[in-house]
Tab-separated table of N, CA and C and ligand atoms in Angstrom:
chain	number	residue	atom	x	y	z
A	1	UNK	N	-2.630	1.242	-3.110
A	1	UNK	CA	-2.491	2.693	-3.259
A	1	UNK	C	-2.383	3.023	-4.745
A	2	UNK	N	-3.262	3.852	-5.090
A	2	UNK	CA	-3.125	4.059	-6.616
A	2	UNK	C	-2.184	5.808	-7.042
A	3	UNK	N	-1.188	4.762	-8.094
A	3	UNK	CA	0.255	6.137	-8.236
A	3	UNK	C	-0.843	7.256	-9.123
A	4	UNK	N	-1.612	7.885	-8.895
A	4	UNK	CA	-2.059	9.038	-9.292
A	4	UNK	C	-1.593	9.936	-9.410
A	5	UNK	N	-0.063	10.006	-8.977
A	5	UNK	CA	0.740	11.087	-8.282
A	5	UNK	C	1.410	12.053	-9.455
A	6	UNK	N	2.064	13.188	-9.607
A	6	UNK	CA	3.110	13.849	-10.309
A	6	UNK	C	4.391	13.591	-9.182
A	7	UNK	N	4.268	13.302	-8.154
A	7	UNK	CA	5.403	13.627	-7.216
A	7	UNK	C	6.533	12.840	-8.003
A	8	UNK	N	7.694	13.616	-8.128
A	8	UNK	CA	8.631	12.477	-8.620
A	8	UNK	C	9.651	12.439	-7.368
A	9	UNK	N	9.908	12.584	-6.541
A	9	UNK	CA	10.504	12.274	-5.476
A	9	UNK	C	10.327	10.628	-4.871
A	10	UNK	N	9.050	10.610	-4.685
A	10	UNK	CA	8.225	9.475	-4.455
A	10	UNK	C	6.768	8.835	-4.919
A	11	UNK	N	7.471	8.619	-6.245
A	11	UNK	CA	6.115	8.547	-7.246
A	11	UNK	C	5.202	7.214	-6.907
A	12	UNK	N	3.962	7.111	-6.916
A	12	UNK	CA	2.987	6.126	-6.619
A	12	UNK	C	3.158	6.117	-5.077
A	13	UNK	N	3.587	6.897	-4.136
A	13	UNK	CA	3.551	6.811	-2.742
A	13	UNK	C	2.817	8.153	-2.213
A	14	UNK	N	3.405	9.057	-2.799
A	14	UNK	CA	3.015	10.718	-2.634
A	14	UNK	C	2.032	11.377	-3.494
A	15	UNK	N	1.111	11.738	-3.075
A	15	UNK	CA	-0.370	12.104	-3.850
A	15	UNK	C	-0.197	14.131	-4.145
A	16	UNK	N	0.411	14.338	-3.629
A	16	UNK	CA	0.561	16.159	-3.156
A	16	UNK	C	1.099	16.309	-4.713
A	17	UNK	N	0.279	17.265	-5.171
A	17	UNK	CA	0.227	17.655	-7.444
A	17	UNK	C	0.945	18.541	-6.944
A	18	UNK	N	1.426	19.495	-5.965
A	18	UNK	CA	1.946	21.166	-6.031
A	18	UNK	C	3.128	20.844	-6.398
A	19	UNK	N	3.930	21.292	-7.305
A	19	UNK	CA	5.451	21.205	-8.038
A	19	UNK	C	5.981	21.766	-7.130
A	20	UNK	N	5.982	21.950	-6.227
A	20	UNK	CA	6.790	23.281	-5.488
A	20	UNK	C	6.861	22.018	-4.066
A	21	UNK	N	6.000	21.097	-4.051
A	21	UNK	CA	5.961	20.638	-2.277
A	21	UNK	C	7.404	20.299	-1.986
A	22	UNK	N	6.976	20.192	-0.778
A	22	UNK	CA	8.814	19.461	-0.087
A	22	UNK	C	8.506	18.708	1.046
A	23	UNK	N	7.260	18.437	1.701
A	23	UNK	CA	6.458	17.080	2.311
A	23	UNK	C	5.779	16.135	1.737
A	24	UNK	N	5.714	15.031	1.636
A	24	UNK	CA	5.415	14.473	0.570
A	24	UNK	C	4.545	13.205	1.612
A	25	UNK	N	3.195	13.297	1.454
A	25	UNK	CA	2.714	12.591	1.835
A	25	UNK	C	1.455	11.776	1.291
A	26	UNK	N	0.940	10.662	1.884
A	26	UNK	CA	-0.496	10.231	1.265
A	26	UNK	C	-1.040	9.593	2.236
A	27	UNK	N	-2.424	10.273	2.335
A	27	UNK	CA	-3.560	10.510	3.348
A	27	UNK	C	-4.678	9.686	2.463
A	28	UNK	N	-5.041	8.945	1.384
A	28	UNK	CA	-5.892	8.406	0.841
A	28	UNK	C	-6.272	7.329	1.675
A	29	UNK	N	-5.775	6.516	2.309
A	29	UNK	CA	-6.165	5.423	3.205
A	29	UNK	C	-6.250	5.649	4.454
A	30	UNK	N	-6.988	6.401	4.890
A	30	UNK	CA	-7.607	6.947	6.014
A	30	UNK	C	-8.977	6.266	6.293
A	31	UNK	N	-9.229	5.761	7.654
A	31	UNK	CA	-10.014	5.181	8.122
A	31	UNK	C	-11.191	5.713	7.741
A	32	UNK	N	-11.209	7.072	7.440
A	32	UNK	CA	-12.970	7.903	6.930
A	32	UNK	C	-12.829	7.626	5.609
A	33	UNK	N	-11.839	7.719	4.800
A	33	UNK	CA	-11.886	7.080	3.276
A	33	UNK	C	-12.288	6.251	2.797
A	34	UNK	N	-11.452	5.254	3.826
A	34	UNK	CA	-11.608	3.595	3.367
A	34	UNK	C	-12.861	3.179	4.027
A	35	UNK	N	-13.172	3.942	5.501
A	35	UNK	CA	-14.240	2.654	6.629
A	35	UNK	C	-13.188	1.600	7.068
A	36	UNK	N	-12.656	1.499	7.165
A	36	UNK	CA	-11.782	0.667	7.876
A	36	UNK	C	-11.671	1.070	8.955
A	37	UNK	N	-10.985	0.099	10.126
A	37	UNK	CA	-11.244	0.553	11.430
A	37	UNK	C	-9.627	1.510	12.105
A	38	UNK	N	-9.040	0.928	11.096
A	38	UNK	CA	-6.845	1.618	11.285
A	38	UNK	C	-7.030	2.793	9.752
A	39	UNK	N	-6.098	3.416	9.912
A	39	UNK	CA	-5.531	4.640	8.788
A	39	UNK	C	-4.117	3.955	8.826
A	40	UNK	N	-4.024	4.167	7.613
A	40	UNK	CA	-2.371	3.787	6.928
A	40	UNK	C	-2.270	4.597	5.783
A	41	UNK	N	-0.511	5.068	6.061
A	41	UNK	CA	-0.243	5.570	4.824
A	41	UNK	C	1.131	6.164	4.951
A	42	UNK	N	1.378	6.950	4.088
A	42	UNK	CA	3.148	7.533	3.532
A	42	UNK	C	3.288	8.943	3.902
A	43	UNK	N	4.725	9.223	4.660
A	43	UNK	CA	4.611	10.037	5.153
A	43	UNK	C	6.333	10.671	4.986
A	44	UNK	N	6.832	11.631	4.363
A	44	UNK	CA	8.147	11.591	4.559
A	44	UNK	C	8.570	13.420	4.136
A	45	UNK	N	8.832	13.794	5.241
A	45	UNK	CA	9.167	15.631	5.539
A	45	UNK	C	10.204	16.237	4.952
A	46	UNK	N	10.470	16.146	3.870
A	46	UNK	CA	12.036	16.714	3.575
A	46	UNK	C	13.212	16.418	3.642
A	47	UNK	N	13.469	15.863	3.294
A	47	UNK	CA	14.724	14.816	3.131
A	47	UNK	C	14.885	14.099	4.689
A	48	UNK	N	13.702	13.412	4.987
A	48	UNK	CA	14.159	12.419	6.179
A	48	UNK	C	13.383	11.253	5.341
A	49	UNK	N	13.805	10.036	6.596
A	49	UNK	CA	13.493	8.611	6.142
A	49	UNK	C	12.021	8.644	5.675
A	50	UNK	N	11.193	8.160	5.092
A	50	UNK	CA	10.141	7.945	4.686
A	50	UNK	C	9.956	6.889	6.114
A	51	UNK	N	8.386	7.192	6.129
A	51	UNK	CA	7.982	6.395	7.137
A	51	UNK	C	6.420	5.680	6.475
A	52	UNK	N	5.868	4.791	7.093
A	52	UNK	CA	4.204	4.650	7.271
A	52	UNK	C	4.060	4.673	8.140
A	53	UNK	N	2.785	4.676	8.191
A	53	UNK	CA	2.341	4.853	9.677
A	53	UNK	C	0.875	3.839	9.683
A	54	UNK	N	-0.047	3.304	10.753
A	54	UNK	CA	-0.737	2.915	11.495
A	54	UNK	C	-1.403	3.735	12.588
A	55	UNK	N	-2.978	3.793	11.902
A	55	UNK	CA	-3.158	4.769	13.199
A	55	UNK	C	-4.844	4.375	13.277
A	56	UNK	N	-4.950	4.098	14.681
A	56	UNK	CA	-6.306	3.546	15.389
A	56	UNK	C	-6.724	4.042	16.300
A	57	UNK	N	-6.888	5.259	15.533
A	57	UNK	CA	-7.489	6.622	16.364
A	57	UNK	C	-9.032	6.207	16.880
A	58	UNK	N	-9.623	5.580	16.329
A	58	UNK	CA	-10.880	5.405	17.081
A	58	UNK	C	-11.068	4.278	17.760
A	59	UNK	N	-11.957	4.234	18.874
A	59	UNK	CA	-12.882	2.992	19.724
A	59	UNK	C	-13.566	2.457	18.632
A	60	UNK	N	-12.925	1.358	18.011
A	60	UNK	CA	-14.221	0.428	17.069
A	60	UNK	C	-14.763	-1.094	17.103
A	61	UNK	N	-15.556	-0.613	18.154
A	61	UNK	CA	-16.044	-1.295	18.955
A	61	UNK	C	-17.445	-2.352	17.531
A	62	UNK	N	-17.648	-3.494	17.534
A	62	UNK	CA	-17.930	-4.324	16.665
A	62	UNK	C	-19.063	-5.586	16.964
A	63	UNK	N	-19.792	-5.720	16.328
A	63	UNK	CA	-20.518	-7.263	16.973
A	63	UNK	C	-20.046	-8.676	16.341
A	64	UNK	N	-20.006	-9.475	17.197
A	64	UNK	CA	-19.312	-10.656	17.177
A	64	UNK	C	-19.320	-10.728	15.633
A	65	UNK	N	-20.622	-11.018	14.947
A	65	UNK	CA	-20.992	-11.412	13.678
A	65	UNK	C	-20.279	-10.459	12.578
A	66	UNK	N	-20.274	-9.196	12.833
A	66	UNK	CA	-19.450	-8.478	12.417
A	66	UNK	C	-18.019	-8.798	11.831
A	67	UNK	N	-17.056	-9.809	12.955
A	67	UNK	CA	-15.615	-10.088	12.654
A	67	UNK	C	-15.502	-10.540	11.357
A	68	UNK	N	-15.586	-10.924	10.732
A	68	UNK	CA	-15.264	-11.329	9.031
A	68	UNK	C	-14.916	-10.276	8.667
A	69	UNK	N	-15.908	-9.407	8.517
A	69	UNK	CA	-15.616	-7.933	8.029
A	69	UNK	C	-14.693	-7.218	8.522
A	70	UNK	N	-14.536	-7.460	9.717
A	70	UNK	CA	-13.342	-6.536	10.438
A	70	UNK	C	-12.320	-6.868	9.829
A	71	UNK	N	-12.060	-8.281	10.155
A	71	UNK	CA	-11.070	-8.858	10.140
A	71	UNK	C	-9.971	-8.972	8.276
A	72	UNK	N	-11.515	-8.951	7.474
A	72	UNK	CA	-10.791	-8.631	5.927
A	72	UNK	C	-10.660	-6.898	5.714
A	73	UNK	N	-11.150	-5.567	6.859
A	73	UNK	CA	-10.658	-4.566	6.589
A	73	UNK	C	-9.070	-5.001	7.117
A	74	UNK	N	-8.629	-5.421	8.330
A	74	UNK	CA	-7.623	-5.231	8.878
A	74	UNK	C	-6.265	-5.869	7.527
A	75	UNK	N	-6.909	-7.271	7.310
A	75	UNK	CA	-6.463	-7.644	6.071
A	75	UNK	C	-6.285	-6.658	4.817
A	76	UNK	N	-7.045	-6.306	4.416
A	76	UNK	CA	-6.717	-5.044	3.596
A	76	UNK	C	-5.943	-4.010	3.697
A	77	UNK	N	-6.098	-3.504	4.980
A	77	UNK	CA	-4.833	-2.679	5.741
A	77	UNK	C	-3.745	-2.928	5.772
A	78	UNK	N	-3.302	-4.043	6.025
A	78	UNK	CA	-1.900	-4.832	6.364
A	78	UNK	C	-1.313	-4.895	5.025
A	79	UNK	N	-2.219	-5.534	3.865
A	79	UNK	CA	-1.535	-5.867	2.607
A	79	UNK	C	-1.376	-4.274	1.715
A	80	UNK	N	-2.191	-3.050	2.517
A	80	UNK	CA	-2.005	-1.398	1.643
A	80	UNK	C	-0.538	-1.224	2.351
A	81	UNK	N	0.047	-1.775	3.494
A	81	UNK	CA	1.656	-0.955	4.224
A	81	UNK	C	2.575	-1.630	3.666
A	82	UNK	N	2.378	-3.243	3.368
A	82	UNK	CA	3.345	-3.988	2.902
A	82	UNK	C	3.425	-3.648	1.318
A	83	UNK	N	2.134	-3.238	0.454
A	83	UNK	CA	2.740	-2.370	-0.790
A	83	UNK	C	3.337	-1.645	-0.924
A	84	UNK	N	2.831	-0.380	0.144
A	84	UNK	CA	3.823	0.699	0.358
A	84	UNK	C	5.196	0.605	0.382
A	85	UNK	N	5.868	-0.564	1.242
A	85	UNK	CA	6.981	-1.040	1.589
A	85	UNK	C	7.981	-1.304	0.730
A	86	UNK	N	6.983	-2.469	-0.209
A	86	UNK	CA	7.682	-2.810	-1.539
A	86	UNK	C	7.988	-1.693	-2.444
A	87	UNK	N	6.800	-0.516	-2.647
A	87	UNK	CA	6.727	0.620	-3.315
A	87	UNK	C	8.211	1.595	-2.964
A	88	UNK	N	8.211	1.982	-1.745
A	88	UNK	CA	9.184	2.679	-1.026
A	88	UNK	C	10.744	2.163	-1.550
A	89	UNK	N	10.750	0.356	-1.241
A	89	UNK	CA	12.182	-0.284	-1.607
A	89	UNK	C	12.315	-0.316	-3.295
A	90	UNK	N	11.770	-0.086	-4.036
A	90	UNK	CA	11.840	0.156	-5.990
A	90	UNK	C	12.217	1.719	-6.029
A	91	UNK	N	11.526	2.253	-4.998
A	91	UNK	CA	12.096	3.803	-5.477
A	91	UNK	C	13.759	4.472	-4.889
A	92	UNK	N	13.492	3.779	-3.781
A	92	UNK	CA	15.151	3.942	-3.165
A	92	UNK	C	16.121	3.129	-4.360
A	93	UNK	N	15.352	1.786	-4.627
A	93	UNK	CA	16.632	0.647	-5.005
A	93	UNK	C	17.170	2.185	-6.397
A	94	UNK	N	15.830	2.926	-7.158
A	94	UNK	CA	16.419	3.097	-8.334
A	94	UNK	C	17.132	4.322	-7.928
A	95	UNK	N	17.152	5.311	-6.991
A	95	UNK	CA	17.808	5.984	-6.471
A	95	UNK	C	19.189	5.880	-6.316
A	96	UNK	N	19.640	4.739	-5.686
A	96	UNK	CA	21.062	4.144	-5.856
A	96	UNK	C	21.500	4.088	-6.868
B	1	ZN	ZN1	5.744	14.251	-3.063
């Protein structure tokens, strides 16, 4: 996930530039973005827990020969939530 962000609430997680927001989310790794077959990303409403999410909104249906590819999007996917994760635990830790 690239910190492109101004958000300082949740900087390098939250993509939303409006100084004024108070949802703070990032929609960049979205299955139509990426082509990947899952959407992942950061999601956190106003002073509640920050969450990610996983979402395999579509039938993606594949040919055998295909799996490599699948299988290094899904890989790619997995290692964008576990950044997030790490991302999420540096911004709380400095919060404390
Ligand atoms: Zn934000």
């Amino acid at each position: 996930m690239t910190p492109t962000t101004t958000c300082q609430a949740w900087p390098g997680l939250c993509d939303d530039t409006d100084p004024k927001h108070r949802e703070h989310t990032n929609h960049q790794l979205s299955g139509q973005k990426t082509g990947w077959p899952v959407s992942v990303g950061f999601v956190e409403l106003g002073d509640q827990e920050p969450l990610l999410y996983v979402d395999a909104g579509l039938a993606a249906d594949f040919a055998p020969e295909d799996a490599p590819k699948v299988a290094a999007q899904l890989r790619a996917a997995a290692d964008a939530i576990e950044q997030m994760q790490r991302r999420v635990a540096e911004v709380q830790a400095r919060r404390a």
